[in-house]
């Protein structure tokens, strides 16, 4: 019913009708964007909790005392966030296939997987949020302060830093390479991609998205950095 209602609207040139977001391949990007918010609000906290809860309950120190090395403990946390990432990605794939198959009149294997690396981008995005949360958990260790820092940085601090630097210091696209912006640009609102492709310079560089390749490369760099700094913080600080 919704599909028929959407199709009654007159399409805007260059912009897909609303029904297209539920069909292949549009569903991959739209569901990824919805998942972006879900992962940010829920799974990112898990990255913090798996570390801060053990610090608060003193089980971290107990594990080390009873014979677990710091490397083994750290790798156990990497396994946890990797497992969560895999499960979240599998749910994303199942939901995208189910919704897309229901709303697409005719499709084949080529249409099914024509998603511009959406599955890998979703996996990387999820792991990025979790690794950032884990990093804050190892550095700050107190769950309340770590969660406050997590939300404040993503929602306010980084966007404010990008805008201030761009408008007050130097107008450059480099501001879009900040960590959480790059991770967000893996699965942005699909309409923003369309806006970027429209002719003219209607948007300043600070408001434009990174390309798919740029977002993937930059996000990979930051994920490695988050994991590396987490390991260094854990192995060099007192328990």
Short mmCIF file of C-alpha atoms in Angstrom, two decimals, residues 28-163:
data_model
loop_
_atom_site.label_atom_id
_atom_site.label_comp_id
_atom_site.label_asym_id
_atom_site.label_seq_id
_atom_site.Cartn_x
_atom_site.Cartn_y
_atom_site.Cartn_z
CA UNK A 28 21.08 -1.12 1.13
CA UNK A 29 21.90 2.56 1.54
CA UNK A 30 18.69 3.56 3.28
CA UNK A 31 18.78 0.71 5.80
CA UNK A 32 22.47 1.39 6.35
CA UNK A 33 21.65 5.00 7.20
CA UNK A 34 18.99 3.88 9.67
CA UNK A 35 21.49 1.42 11.12
CA UNK A 36 24.04 4.21 11.45
CA UNK A 37 21.89 5.87 14.12
CA UNK A 38 21.08 2.58 15.81
CA UNK A 39 24.72 1.55 16.05
CA UNK A 40 25.72 5.00 17.30
CA UNK A 41 23.13 5.10 20.08
CA UNK A 42 23.24 1.48 21.23
CA UNK A 43 26.24 -0.56 20.11
CA UNK A 44 28.76 2.21 20.72
CA UNK A 45 27.87 2.10 24.41
CA UNK A 46 28.66 -1.60 24.50
CA UNK A 47 32.24 -0.82 23.49
CA UNK A 48 32.47 1.39 26.58
CA UNK A 49 30.61 -0.99 28.88
CA UNK A 50 32.70 -4.11 28.20
CA UNK A 51 35.71 -2.26 29.62
CA UNK A 52 34.33 0.18 32.20
CA UNK A 53 32.08 -2.43 33.85
CA UNK A 54 35.06 -4.71 34.50
CA UNK A 55 37.06 -1.81 35.91
CA UNK A 56 34.20 -0.86 38.24
CA UNK A 57 33.63 -4.46 39.36
CA UNK A 58 37.41 -5.07 39.67
CA UNK A 59 37.16 -8.15 37.45
CA UNK A 60 39.77 -6.68 35.11
CA UNK A 61 42.41 -6.75 37.84
CA UNK A 62 41.25 -10.17 39.00
CA UNK A 63 41.68 -11.62 35.51
CA UNK A 64 45.25 -10.37 35.35
CA UNK A 65 46.04 -11.62 38.86
CA UNK A 66 44.72 -15.10 38.08
CA UNK A 67 47.08 -15.51 35.14
CA UNK A 68 45.61 -13.82 32.06
CA UNK A 69 48.14 -11.62 30.28
CA UNK A 70 47.23 -8.11 29.28
CA UNK A 71 47.50 -9.08 25.64
CA UNK A 72 45.09 -11.99 26.12
CA UNK A 73 42.64 -9.76 27.98
CA UNK A 74 42.79 -7.10 25.29
CA UNK A 75 42.32 -9.64 22.51
CA UNK A 76 39.24 -10.98 24.31
CA UNK A 77 37.69 -7.51 24.01
CA UNK A 78 38.58 -7.33 20.32
CA UNK A 79 36.86 -10.69 19.84
CA UNK A 80 33.77 -9.39 21.64
CA UNK A 81 33.38 -6.25 19.53
CA UNK A 82 34.17 -8.21 16.36
CA UNK A 83 31.46 -10.75 17.21
CA UNK A 84 28.95 -7.97 17.87
CA UNK A 85 29.91 -6.36 14.57
CA UNK A 86 29.41 -9.60 12.65
CA UNK A 87 26.00 -10.22 14.25
CA UNK A 88 24.88 -6.64 13.54
CA UNK A 89 26.04 -6.95 9.93
CA UNK A 90 24.23 -10.26 9.46
CA UNK A 91 21.01 -8.69 10.77
CA UNK A 92 21.53 -5.80 8.35
CA UNK A 93 21.95 -8.22 5.42
CA UNK A 94 18.88 -10.27 6.37
CA UNK A 95 16.68 -7.20 6.79
CA UNK A 96 17.89 -5.62 3.56
CA UNK A 97 17.29 -8.81 1.58
CA UNK A 98 13.84 -9.32 3.10
CA UNK A 99 12.64 -5.73 2.60
CA UNK A 100 14.22 -5.42 -0.84
CA UNK A 101 12.79 -8.72 -2.08
CA UNK A 102 9.30 -7.77 -0.87
CA UNK A 103 9.29 -4.36 -2.57
CA UNK A 104 11.22 -5.13 -5.77
CA UNK A 105 9.07 -6.43 -8.63
CA UNK A 106 11.83 -8.31 -10.42
CA UNK A 107 15.41 -8.85 -9.38
CA UNK A 108 18.33 -11.17 -9.93
CA UNK A 109 21.72 -11.85 -8.39
CA UNK A 110 23.32 -8.88 -10.15
CA UNK A 111 20.67 -6.49 -8.79
CA UNK A 112 20.73 -8.12 -5.38
CA UNK A 113 24.41 -7.46 -4.73
CA UNK A 114 24.67 -4.14 -6.59
CA UNK A 115 25.20 -2.22 -3.35
CA UNK A 116 28.47 -0.27 -3.70
CA UNK A 117 30.23 -2.33 -0.98
CA UNK A 118 27.36 -1.57 1.41
CA UNK A 119 27.90 -4.71 3.49
CA UNK A 120 31.59 -4.00 4.04
CA UNK A 121 30.84 -0.33 4.79
CA UNK A 122 28.22 -1.31 7.35
CA UNK A 123 30.65 -3.75 8.98
CA UNK A 124 33.38 -1.10 9.10
CA UNK A 125 30.98 1.54 10.42
CA UNK A 126 29.80 -0.74 13.24
CA UNK A 127 33.34 -1.76 14.17
CA UNK A 128 34.34 1.92 14.07
CA UNK A 129 31.74 2.96 16.65
CA UNK A 130 32.54 -0.03 18.86
CA UNK A 131 36.30 0.52 18.67
CA UNK A 132 35.85 4.22 19.52
CA UNK A 133 33.70 3.27 22.51
CA UNK A 134 36.27 0.68 23.60
CA UNK A 135 39.02 3.30 23.26
CA UNK A 136 37.14 5.68 25.57
CA UNK A 137 36.51 2.82 27.97
CA UNK A 138 40.23 2.02 28.26
CA UNK A 139 41.29 5.67 28.49
CA UNK A 140 38.60 7.05 30.81
CA UNK A 141 37.52 3.81 32.56
CA UNK A 142 34.55 5.41 34.34
CA UNK A 143 31.37 4.49 32.46
CA UNK A 144 29.42 7.68 33.16
CA UNK A 145 32.20 10.00 32.08
CA UNK A 146 33.09 7.81 29.09
CA UNK A 147 29.46 7.77 27.84
CA UNK A 148 29.20 11.54 28.31
CA UNK A 149 32.43 12.01 26.35
CA UNK A 150 31.23 9.63 23.63
CA UNK A 151 27.96 11.49 23.09
CA UNK A 152 29.46 14.95 23.48
CA UNK A 153 32.28 14.33 21.04
CA UNK A 154 30.15 12.83 18.27
CA UNK A 155 27.14 15.14 18.59
CA UNK A 156 28.77 18.45 19.55
CA UNK A 157 32.56 18.65 19.90
CA UNK A 158 33.68 17.28 16.53
CA UNK A 159 30.99 19.09 14.47
CA UNK A 160 31.83 22.33 16.29
CA UNK A 161 35.57 21.84 15.70
CA UNK A 162 34.97 21.20 12.00
CA UNK A 163 32.82 24.29 11.59
#
